[in-house]
Short mmCIF file of C-alpha atoms in Angstrom, two decimals:
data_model
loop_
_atom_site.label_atom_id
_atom_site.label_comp_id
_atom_site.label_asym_id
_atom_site.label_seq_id
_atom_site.Cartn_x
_atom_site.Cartn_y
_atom_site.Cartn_z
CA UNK A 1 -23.54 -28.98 16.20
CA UNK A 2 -20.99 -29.29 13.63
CA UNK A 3 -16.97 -28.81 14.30
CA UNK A 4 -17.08 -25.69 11.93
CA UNK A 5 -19.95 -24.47 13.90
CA UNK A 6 -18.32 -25.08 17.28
CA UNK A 7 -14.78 -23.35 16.06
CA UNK A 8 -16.43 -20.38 14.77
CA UNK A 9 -18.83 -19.61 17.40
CA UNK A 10 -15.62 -20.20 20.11
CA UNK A 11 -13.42 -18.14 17.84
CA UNK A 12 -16.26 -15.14 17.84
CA UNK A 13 -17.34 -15.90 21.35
CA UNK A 14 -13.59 -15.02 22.54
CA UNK A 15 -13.42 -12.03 20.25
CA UNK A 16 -16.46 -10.50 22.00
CA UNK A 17 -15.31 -11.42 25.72
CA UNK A 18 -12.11 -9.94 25.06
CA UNK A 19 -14.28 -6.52 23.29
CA UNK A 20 -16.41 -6.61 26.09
CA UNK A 21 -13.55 -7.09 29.01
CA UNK A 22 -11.90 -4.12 27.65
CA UNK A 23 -15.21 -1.80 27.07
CA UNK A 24 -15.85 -2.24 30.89
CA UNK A 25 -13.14 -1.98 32.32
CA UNK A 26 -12.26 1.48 30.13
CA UNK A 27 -15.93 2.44 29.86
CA UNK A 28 -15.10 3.54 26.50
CA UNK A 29 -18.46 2.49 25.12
CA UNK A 30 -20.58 5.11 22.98
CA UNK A 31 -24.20 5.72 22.59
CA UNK A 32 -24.69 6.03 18.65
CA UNK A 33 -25.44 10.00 17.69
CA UNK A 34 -27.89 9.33 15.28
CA UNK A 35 -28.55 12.72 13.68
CA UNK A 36 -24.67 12.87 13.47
CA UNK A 37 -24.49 9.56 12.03
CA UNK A 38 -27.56 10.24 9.55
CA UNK A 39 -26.19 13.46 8.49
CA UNK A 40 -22.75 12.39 7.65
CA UNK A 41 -23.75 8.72 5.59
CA UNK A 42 -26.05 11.21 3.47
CA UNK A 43 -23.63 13.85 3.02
CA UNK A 44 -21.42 12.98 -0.53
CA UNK A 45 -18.96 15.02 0.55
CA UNK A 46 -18.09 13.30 4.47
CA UNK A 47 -15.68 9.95 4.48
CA UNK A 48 -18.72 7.91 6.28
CA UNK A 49 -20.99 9.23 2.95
CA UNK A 50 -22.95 5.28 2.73
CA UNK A 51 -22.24 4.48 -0.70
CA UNK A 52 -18.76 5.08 0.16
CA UNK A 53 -18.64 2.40 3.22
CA UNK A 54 -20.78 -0.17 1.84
CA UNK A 55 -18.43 -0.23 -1.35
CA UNK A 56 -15.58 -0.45 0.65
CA UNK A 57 -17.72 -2.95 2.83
CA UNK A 58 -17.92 -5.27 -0.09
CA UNK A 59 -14.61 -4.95 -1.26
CA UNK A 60 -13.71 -6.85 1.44
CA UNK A 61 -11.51 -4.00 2.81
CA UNK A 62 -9.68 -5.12 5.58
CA UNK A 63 -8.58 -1.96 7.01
CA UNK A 64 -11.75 -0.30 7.85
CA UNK A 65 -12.31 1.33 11.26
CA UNK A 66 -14.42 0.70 14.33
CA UNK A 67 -16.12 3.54 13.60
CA UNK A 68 -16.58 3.04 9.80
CA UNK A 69 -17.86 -0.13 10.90
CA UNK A 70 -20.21 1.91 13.59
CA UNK A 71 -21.29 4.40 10.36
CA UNK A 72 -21.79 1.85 7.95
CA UNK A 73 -24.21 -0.63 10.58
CA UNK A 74 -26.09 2.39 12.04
CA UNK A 75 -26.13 4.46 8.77
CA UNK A 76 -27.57 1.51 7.34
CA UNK A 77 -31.16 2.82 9.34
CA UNK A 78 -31.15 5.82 7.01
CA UNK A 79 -31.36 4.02 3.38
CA UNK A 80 -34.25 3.46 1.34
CA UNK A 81 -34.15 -0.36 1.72
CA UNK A 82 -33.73 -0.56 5.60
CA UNK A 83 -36.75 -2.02 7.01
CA UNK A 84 -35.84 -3.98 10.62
CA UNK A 85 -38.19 -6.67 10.38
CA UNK A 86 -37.79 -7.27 7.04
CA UNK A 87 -36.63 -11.50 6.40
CA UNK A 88 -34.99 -12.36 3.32
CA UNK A 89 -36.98 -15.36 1.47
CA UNK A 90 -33.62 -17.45 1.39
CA UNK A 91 -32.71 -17.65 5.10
CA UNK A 92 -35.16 -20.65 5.65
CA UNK A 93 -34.53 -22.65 2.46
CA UNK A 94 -31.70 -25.00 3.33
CA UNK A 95 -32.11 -24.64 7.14
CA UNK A 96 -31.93 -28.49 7.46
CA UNK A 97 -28.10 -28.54 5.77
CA UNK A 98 -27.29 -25.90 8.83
CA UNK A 99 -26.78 -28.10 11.81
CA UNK A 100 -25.77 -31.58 9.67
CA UNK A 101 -22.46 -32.60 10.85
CA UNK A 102 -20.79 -33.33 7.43
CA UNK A 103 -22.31 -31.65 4.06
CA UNK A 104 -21.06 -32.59 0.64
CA UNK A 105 -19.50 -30.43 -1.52
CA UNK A 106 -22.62 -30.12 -3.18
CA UNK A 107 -24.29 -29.32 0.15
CA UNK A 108 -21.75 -26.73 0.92
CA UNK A 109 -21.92 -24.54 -2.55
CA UNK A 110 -25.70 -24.64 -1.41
CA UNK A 111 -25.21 -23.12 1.69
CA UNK A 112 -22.87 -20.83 -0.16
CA UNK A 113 -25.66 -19.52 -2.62
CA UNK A 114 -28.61 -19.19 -0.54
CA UNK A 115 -26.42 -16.87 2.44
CA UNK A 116 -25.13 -14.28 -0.56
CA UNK A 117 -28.72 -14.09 -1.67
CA UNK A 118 -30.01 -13.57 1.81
CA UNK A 119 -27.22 -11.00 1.95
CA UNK A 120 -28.23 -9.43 -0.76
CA UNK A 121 -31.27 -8.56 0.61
CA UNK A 122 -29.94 -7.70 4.33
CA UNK A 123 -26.17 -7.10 4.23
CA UNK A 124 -26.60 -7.07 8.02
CA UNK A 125 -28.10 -10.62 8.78
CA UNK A 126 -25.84 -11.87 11.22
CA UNK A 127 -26.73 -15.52 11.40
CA UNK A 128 -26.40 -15.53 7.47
CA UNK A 129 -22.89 -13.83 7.46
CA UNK A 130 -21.68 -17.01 10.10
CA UNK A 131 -23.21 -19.95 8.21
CA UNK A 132 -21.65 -18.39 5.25
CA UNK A 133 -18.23 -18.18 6.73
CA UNK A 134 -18.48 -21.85 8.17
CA UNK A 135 -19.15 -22.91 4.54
CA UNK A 136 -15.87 -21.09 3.24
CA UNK A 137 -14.03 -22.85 5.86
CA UNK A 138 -15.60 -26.14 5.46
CA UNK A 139 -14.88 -26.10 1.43
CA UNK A 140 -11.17 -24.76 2.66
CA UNK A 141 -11.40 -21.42 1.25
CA UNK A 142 -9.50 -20.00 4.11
CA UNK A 143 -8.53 -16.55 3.27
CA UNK A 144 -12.15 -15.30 1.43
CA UNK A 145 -13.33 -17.03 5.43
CA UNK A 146 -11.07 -14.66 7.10
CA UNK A 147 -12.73 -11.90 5.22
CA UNK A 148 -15.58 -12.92 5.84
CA UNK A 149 -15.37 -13.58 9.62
CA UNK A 150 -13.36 -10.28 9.91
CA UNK A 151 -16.82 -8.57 8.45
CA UNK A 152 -18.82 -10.27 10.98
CA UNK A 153 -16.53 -9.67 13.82
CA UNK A 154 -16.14 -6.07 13.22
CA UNK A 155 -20.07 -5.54 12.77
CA UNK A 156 -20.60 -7.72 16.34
CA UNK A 157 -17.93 -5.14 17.72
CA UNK A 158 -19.96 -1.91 16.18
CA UNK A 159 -23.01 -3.31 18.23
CA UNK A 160 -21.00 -3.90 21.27
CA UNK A 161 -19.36 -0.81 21.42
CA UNK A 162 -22.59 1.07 21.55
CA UNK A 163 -22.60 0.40 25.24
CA UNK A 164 -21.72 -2.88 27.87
CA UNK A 165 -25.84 -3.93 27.59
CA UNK A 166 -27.05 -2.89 31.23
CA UNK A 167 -30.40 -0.57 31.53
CA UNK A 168 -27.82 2.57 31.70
CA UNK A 169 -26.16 1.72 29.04
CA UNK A 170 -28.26 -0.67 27.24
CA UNK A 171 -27.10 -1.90 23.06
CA UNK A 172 -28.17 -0.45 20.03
CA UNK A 173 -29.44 -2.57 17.32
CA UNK A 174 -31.15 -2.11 13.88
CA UNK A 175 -33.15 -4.97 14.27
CA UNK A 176 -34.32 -6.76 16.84
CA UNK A 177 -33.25 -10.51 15.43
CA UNK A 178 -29.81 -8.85 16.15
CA UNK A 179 -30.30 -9.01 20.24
CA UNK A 180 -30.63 -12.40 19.66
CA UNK A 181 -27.85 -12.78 17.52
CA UNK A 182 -25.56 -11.55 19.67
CA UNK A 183 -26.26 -13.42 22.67
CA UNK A 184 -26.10 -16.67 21.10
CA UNK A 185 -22.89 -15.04 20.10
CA UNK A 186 -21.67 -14.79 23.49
CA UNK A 187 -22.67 -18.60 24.01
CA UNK A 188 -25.88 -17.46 25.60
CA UNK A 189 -29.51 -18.45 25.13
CA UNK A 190 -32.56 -16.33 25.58
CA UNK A 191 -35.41 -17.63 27.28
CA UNK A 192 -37.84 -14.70 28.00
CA UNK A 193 -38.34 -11.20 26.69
CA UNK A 194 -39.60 -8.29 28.28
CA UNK A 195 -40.32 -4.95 26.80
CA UNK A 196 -39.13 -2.00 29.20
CA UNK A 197 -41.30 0.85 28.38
CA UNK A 198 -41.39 1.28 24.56
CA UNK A 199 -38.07 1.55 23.49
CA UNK A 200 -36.15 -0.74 25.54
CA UNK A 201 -35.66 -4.80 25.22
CA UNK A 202 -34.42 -6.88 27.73
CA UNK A 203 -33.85 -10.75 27.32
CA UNK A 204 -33.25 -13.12 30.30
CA UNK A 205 -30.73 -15.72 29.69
CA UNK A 206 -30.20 -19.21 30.77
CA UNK A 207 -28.04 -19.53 33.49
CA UNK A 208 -26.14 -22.30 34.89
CA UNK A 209 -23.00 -23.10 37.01
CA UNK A 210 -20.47 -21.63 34.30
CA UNK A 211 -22.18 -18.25 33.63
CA UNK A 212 -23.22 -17.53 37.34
CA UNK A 213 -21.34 -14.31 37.42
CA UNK A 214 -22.70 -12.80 34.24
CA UNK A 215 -26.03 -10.89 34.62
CA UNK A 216 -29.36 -12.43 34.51
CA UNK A 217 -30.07 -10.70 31.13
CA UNK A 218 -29.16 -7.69 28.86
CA UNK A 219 -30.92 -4.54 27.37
CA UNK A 220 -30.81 -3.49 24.14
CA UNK A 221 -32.42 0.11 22.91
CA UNK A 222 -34.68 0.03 19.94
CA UNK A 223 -35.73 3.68 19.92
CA UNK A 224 -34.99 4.15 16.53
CA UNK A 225 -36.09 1.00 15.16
CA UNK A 226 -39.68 1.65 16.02
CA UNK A 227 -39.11 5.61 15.19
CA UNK A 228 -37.94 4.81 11.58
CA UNK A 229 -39.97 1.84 11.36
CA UNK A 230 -43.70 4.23 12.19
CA UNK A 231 -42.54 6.88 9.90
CA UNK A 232 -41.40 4.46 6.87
CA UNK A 233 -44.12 1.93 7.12
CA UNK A 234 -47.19 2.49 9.74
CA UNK A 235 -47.18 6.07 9.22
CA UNK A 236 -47.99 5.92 5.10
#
């Protein structure tokens, strides 16, 4: 694992302990309301309105809210191109130049290109939007980083403030690639799924001596994932 890889992973790793601390010990988590959120990122006239938030998004405004942030990633179920198990053809192509200790500069800008055209196609690909920002850092462009880490941050906090990922109060994803996202995330590694009924994922998680007080594994609700999914695709 490279350095940049280690420092950004610690610095997001801390950013969700801290998120999660402070969500369970205030259980002031929230369930998404999806018909509220649909309605208002389709309605031109509401501050969440989509095209609004995703311009701002891109912008690279700094001062948007936790619950922009909650609009914009759950809102994002409700546009045309939202498809959850849809892969961008980029994410593979340099996946060797990922996990090399030391890339060139020329190595770097490649990195670079091939994350903004996988986010092109899925402004939401979490792995994309961190191998992106450890390029920045590694070719020293600190502040467009700090942007960009703030983005991915604030997206990881959306997720996590949709509830503290127990079977009561399970996450909410768009996409399923984002349960896994997130654990790795919290420095943990999945190691067997389980589907709990049809609209509920749990994955178990390695455990060893320095994670023997977190849970065995976490659930994450993909209701509306397969809803949206059967009525855009399967039911055509």
């Amino acid at each position: 694992m490279t350095k940049a890889l280690q420092y950004i992973l610690i610095t997001i790793t801390l950013t969700l302990g801290l998120a999660s601390v402070s969500a369970a010990e205030k259980n002031n988590f929230q369930a998404p309301d999806f018909q509220s959120i649909k309605t208002e990122t389709l309605n031109p006239d509401s501050k969440y309105y989509y095209p609004k938030l995703i311009a701002k998004f891109h912008s690279n405004d700094t001062t948007m809210t936790l619950d922009e942030y909650r609009h914009l990633y759950y809102g994002y179920m409700f546009q045309e191109d939202y498809n959850p198990y849809r892969k961008s053809v980029y994410t593979t192509k340099v996946e060797p130049l990922y996990f090399k200790n030391i890339h060139t500069k020329e190595e770097s800008d490649t990195i670079l290109r091939y994350a903004e055209m996988s986010l092109s196609d899925d402004p939401f690909d979490l792995r994309q939007m961190m191998f992106f920002t450890i390029a920045l850092k590694e070719k020293k462009k600190l502040a467009r980083a700090a942007i960009q880490q703030f983005r991915l941050n604030h997206v990881v906090a959306a997720i996590m403030s949709s509830g503290n990922g127990t079977q009561e109060h399970p996450w909410f994803v768009i996409s399923p690639a984002h349960e896994y996202n997130l654990l790795n995330f919290m420095n943990h590694v999945a190691i067997e799924h389980q589907s709990i009924g049809e609209t509920i994922d749990y994955l178990k998680i390695k455990k060893d001596k320095d994670n023997a007080k977190v849970p065995d594994g976490y659930y994450f609700d993909v209701a509306n994932v397969i809803e949206i999914y059967k009525i855009k695709f399967e039911n055509k």
